[in-house]
CSV table of C-alpha atoms in Angstrom, one decimal:
chain,number,residue,atom,x,y,z
A,1,GLY,CA,0.0,0.0,0.0
A,2,ALA,CA,1.0,3.7,-0.2
A,3,GLY,CA,3.4,4.9,2.4
A,4,VAL,CA,3.7,8.3,4.0
A,5,SER,CA,4.2,11.1,1.5
A,6,GLN,CA,5.6,14.6,2.1
A,7,SER,CA,5.7,17.7,0.0
A,8,PRO,CA,7.7,19.5,-1.1
A,9,SER,CA,10.8,17.3,-1.1
A,10,ASN,CA,13.0,20.3,-1.0
A,11,LYS,CA,12.3,23.9,-0.1
A,12,VAL,CA,14.7,26.9,-0.2
A,13,THR,CA,13.4,30.1,1.3
A,14,GLU,CA,14.7,33.4,2.4
A,15,LYS,CA,15.1,34.3,6.0
A,16,GLY,CA,11.9,35.8,7.3
A,17,LYS,CA,9.5,34.1,4.9
A,18,ASP,CA,6.8,31.7,6.0
A,19,VAL,CA,6.8,28.0,4.8
A,20,GLU,CA,4.2,25.3,4.8
A,21,LEU,CA,5.1,21.6,4.8
A,22,ARG,CA,2.6,18.9,4.0
A,23,CYS,CA,2.3,15.3,5.2
A,24,ASP,CA,-0.1,12.6,3.9
A,25,PRO,CA,0.0,9.7,6.4
A,26,ILE,CA,-0.7,6.0,5.7
A,27,SER,CA,-4.4,5.5,5.5
A,28,GLY,CA,-5.9,4.2,8.7
A,29,HIS,CA,-2.9,5.3,10.9
A,30,THR,CA,-4.5,7.4,13.6
A,31,ALA,CA,-1.2,8.7,15.1
A,32,LEU,CA,0.9,11.3,13.3
A,33,TYR,CA,4.2,12.8,14.3
A,34,TRP,CA,6.5,15.5,13.1
A,35,TYR,CA,10.2,15.3,13.7
A,36,ARG,CA,13.1,17.5,12.8
A,37,GLN,CA,16.5,16.1,11.9
A,38,ARG,CA,19.5,18.4,11.6
A,39,LEU,CA,22.6,17.2,9.7
A,40,GLY,CA,24.3,14.5,11.6
A,41,GLN,CA,21.8,14.7,14.5
A,42,GLY,CA,19.1,12.5,15.9
A,43,LEU,CA,15.4,13.0,15.4
A,44,GLU,CA,13.9,15.9,17.4
A,45,PHE,CA,10.2,15.5,18.3
A,46,LEU,CA,8.0,18.5,17.3
A,47,ILE,CA,4.3,17.6,17.6
A,48,TYR,CA,2.0,14.6,17.9
A,49,PHE,CA,-1.5,14.1,16.7
A,50,GLN,CA,-3.8,11.2,17.8
A,51,GLY,CA,-7.2,11.0,16.3
A,52,ASN,CA,-9.4,13.8,17.4
A,53,SER,CA,-7.5,14.4,20.7
A,54,ALA,CA,-5.7,17.7,21.3
A,55,PRO,CA,-2.2,17.5,19.8
A,56,ASP,CA,0.9,17.3,22.0
A,57,LYS,CA,2.8,20.4,21.0
A,58,SER,CA,5.5,20.1,23.7
A,59,GLY,CA,8.3,19.7,21.2
A,60,LEU,CA,7.6,22.8,19.1
A,61,PRO,CA,10.8,25.0,19.6
A,62,SER,CA,9.1,28.4,19.4
A,63,ASP,CA,5.7,30.1,18.6
A,64,ARG,CA,6.8,30.5,15.0
A,65,PHE,CA,6.0,26.8,14.6
A,66,SER,CA,2.5,25.5,14.3
A,67,ALA,CA,0.8,22.4,12.9
A,68,GLU,CA,-2.7,21.3,12.0
A,69,ARG,CA,-4.2,18.0,11.1
A,70,THR,CA,-7.5,17.4,9.3
A,71,GLY,CA,-9.2,14.5,11.1
A,72,GLU,CA,-7.0,11.5,10.6
A,73,SER,CA,-5.5,12.5,7.3
A,74,VAL,CA,-3.3,15.3,6.0
A,75,SER,CA,-1.2,17.4,8.3
A,76,THR,CA,0.6,20.7,7.6
A,77,LEU,CA,3.5,22.1,9.5
A,78,THR,CA,3.9,25.9,9.2
A,79,ILE,CA,7.0,27.8,10.1
A,80,GLN,CA,6.6,31.6,10.3
A,81,ARG,CA,9.4,34.1,9.9
A,82,THR,CA,12.0,31.4,9.1
A,83,GLN,CA,15.4,31.6,10.6
A,84,GLN,CA,18.7,30.0,9.4
A,85,GLU,CA,18.6,27.6,12.4
A,86,ASP,CA,15.3,26.2,11.0
A,87,SER,CA,17.3,24.6,8.2
A,88,ALA,CA,16.9,20.8,8.6
A,89,VAL,CA,15.0,17.9,7.3
A,90,TYR,CA,11.4,17.8,8.5
A,91,LEU,CA,10.1,14.2,8.8
A,92,CYS,CA,6.5,13.1,9.2
A,93,ALA,CA,5.6,9.7,10.5
A,94,SER,CA,2.4,7.8,11.1
A,95,ARG,CA,1.7,4.9,13.3
A,96,ASP,CA,-0.9,2.2,13.6
A,97,ARG,CA,-1.4,1.9,17.4
A,98,THR,CA,-3.0,-1.5,17.0
A,99,SER,CA,-0.1,-3.2,15.2
A,100,GLY,CA,2.7,-0.9,16.4
A,101,SER,CA,4.0,-0.5,12.9
A,102,TRP,CA,5.4,2.8,11.7
A,103,GLY,CA,5.8,4.6,8.4
A,104,PHE,CA,8.1,7.6,7.8
A,105,GLY,CA,7.9,10.0,5.0
A,106,PRO,CA,11.0,10.8,2.9
A,107,GLY,CA,11.2,14.2,4.5
A,108,THR,CA,11.2,17.8,3.4
A,109,ARG,CA,14.7,19.4,3.3
A,110,LEU,CA,14.3,23.0,4.3
A,111,THR,CA,17.1,25.4,3.6
A,112,VAL,CA,16.8,29.0,4.9
A,113,THR,CA,19.2,31.4,3.2
B,1,GLU,CA,14.0,12.3,31.7
B,2,ASP,CA,13.9,9.4,29.1
B,3,GLN,CA,17.3,8.7,27.6
B,4,VAL,CA,18.4,6.6,24.7
B,5,THR,CA,22.1,6.0,24.0
B,6,GLN,CA,23.3,4.1,20.9
B,7,SER,CA,26.8,2.7,20.5
B,8,PRO,CA,29.0,2.6,18.7
B,9,GLU,CA,28.4,5.9,16.8
B,10,ALA,CA,30.0,4.4,13.8
B,11,LEU,CA,31.0,0.8,12.8
B,12,ARG,CA,32.9,-0.5,9.8
B,13,LEU,CA,32.6,-4.2,9.0
B,14,GLN,CA,33.9,-6.5,6.3
B,15,GLU,CA,31.3,-8.3,4.3
B,16,GLY,CA,30.4,-11.4,6.3
B,17,GLU,CA,31.7,-10.1,9.6
B,18,SER,CA,28.9,-10.4,12.1
B,19,SER,CA,28.5,-7.8,14.9
B,20,SER,CA,26.0,-6.1,17.2
B,21,LEU,CA,24.7,-2.6,17.7
B,22,ASN,CA,23.7,-1.5,21.2
B,23,CYS,CA,20.8,0.7,22.4
B,24,SER,CA,20.7,1.4,26.1
B,25,TYR,CA,17.8,3.2,27.6
B,26,THR,CA,16.5,4.8,30.7
B,27,VAL,CA,12.7,5.2,30.8
B,28,SER,CA,10.0,5.0,33.4
B,29,GLY,CA,8.1,1.9,32.3
B,30,LEU,CA,8.9,0.8,28.8
B,31,ARG,CA,6.0,0.7,26.5
B,32,GLY,CA,7.9,-0.2,23.4
B,33,LEU,CA,11.4,-0.1,21.8
B,34,PHE,CA,11.7,0.5,18.0
B,35,TRP,CA,14.5,-0.1,15.5
B,36,TYR,CA,14.7,1.7,12.2
B,37,ARG,CA,17.1,1.8,9.3
B,38,GLN,CA,17.8,5.1,7.6
B,39,ASP,CA,19.6,5.5,4.3
B,40,PRO,CA,21.2,8.8,3.3
B,41,GLY,CA,18.6,11.3,2.1
B,42,LYS,CA,15.7,9.2,3.1
B,43,GLY,CA,13.3,8.8,6.0
B,44,PRO,CA,13.7,6.0,8.5
B,45,GLU,CA,12.4,2.6,7.6
B,46,PHE,CA,10.7,0.7,10.4
B,47,LEU,CA,12.3,-2.6,11.3
B,48,PHE,CA,11.0,-3.9,14.6
B,49,THR,CA,9.0,-3.2,17.7
B,50,LEU,CA,9.9,-5.0,21.0
B,51,TYR,CA,7.7,-4.7,24.0
B,52,SER,CA,9.1,-6.8,26.8
B,53,ALA,CA,12.4,-8.2,28.1
B,54,GLY,CA,13.3,-11.5,26.5
B,55,GLU,CA,11.5,-10.7,23.3
B,56,GLU,CA,13.4,-11.3,20.0
B,57,LYS,CA,12.5,-10.5,16.4
B,58,GLU,CA,14.2,-11.4,13.2
B,59,LYS,CA,14.2,-10.1,9.6
B,60,GLU,CA,16.7,-11.5,7.1
B,61,ARG,CA,20.2,-10.9,8.5
B,62,LEU,CA,18.9,-8.8,11.4
B,63,LYS,CA,17.9,-9.9,14.9
B,64,ALA,CA,16.7,-7.6,17.6
B,65,THR,CA,16.7,-8.5,21.3
B,66,LEU,CA,15.6,-6.7,24.4
B,67,THR,CA,16.5,-6.7,28.1
B,68,LYS,CA,15.4,-4.4,30.9
B,69,LYS,CA,18.1,-1.9,30.2
B,70,GLU,CA,19.2,-2.4,26.6
B,71,SER,CA,18.5,-3.7,23.1
B,72,PHE,CA,20.9,-5.3,20.6
B,73,LEU,CA,20.6,-5.4,16.9
B,74,HIS,CA,22.6,-8.3,15.7
B,75,ILE,CA,23.7,-8.4,12.1
B,76,THR,CA,24.7,-11.8,10.8
B,77,ALA,CA,27.0,-12.1,7.8
B,78,PRO,CA,26.3,-8.5,6.7
B,79,LYS,CA,26.4,-7.4,3.0
B,80,PRO,CA,27.3,-4.0,1.6
B,81,GLU,CA,23.6,-3.3,1.1
B,82,ASP,CA,23.2,-3.4,4.9
B,83,SER,CA,25.2,-0.1,5.1
B,84,ALA,CA,22.9,2.5,6.7
B,85,THR,CA,22.3,4.4,9.9
B,86,TYR,CA,20.4,2.3,12.4
B,87,LEU,CA,18.1,4.2,14.8
B,88,CYS,CA,16.7,3.1,18.1
B,89,ALA,CA,13.7,4.8,19.8
B,90,VAL,CA,11.9,4.1,23.1
B,91,GLN,CA,8.4,4.9,24.2
B,92,ALA,CA,7.8,5.2,27.9
B,93,GLY,CA,4.7,4.3,29.7
B,94,GLY,CA,2.4,6.6,31.6
B,95,GLY,CA,0.3,7.8,28.7
B,96,SER,CA,3.1,9.2,26.6
B,97,TYR,CA,3.0,8.1,22.9
B,98,ILE,CA,6.1,10.0,21.9
B,99,PRO,CA,9.2,7.9,21.2
B,100,THR,CA,12.6,9.3,22.2
B,101,PHE,CA,15.2,8.6,19.5
B,102,GLY,CA,18.9,7.8,19.9
B,103,ARG,CA,21.4,9.4,17.6
B,104,GLY,CA,22.0,6.3,15.6
B,105,THR,CA,24.8,4.0,14.6
B,106,SER,CA,26.3,4.5,11.2
B,107,LEU,CA,27.2,1.1,9.7
B,108,ILE,CA,29.4,0.7,6.7
B,109,VAL,CA,29.9,-2.8,5.3
B,110,HIS,CA,32.9,-3.1,2.9
B,111,PRO,CA,32.8,-5.7,0.2
């Protein structure tokens, strides 16, 4: 079946601009995560959605970051007034809580110039 | 605070030379431990979930084991195509569904 898809695959933006990243999870996966991965670093948790529950936003690094999810489908991560330190790969993952299996998207590589 | 430490940071093997990667963790009540493979420029690929000490899972040349303090990913007779970064993550109990990731082990298998 289809895996997790993310768009765009690459994004170059100027400092101060807003960007929006999109994630399409695996159908039927109720849990959705956003992670950030800086070059040579581990995965840094950003935000978690589970069904219709309030999202866990505890990993968002600043109020410039926000995310939304429509039901149990598409999610968007928005970064306002981008800074150079926002440059990283943003990964989306979805999980089937029943089976415990995961799917990760290929990521969006964000470069802030 | 939940902690996940992977070792070694990098490992070079000759084709056919078996070895193990380590993931040690400190969590309050383990709900699950996950192993992933990540190729350069790609998202992590899910390999295994382990839930309790003593559990083992296998897939081709990979075998994951779990104790109360650590997990091992054993690679038997590796091939060059096994070269990747292997990530470990743990999910604590107590209502948290957010896995904490280690920094990974970069494995290179030389032909």
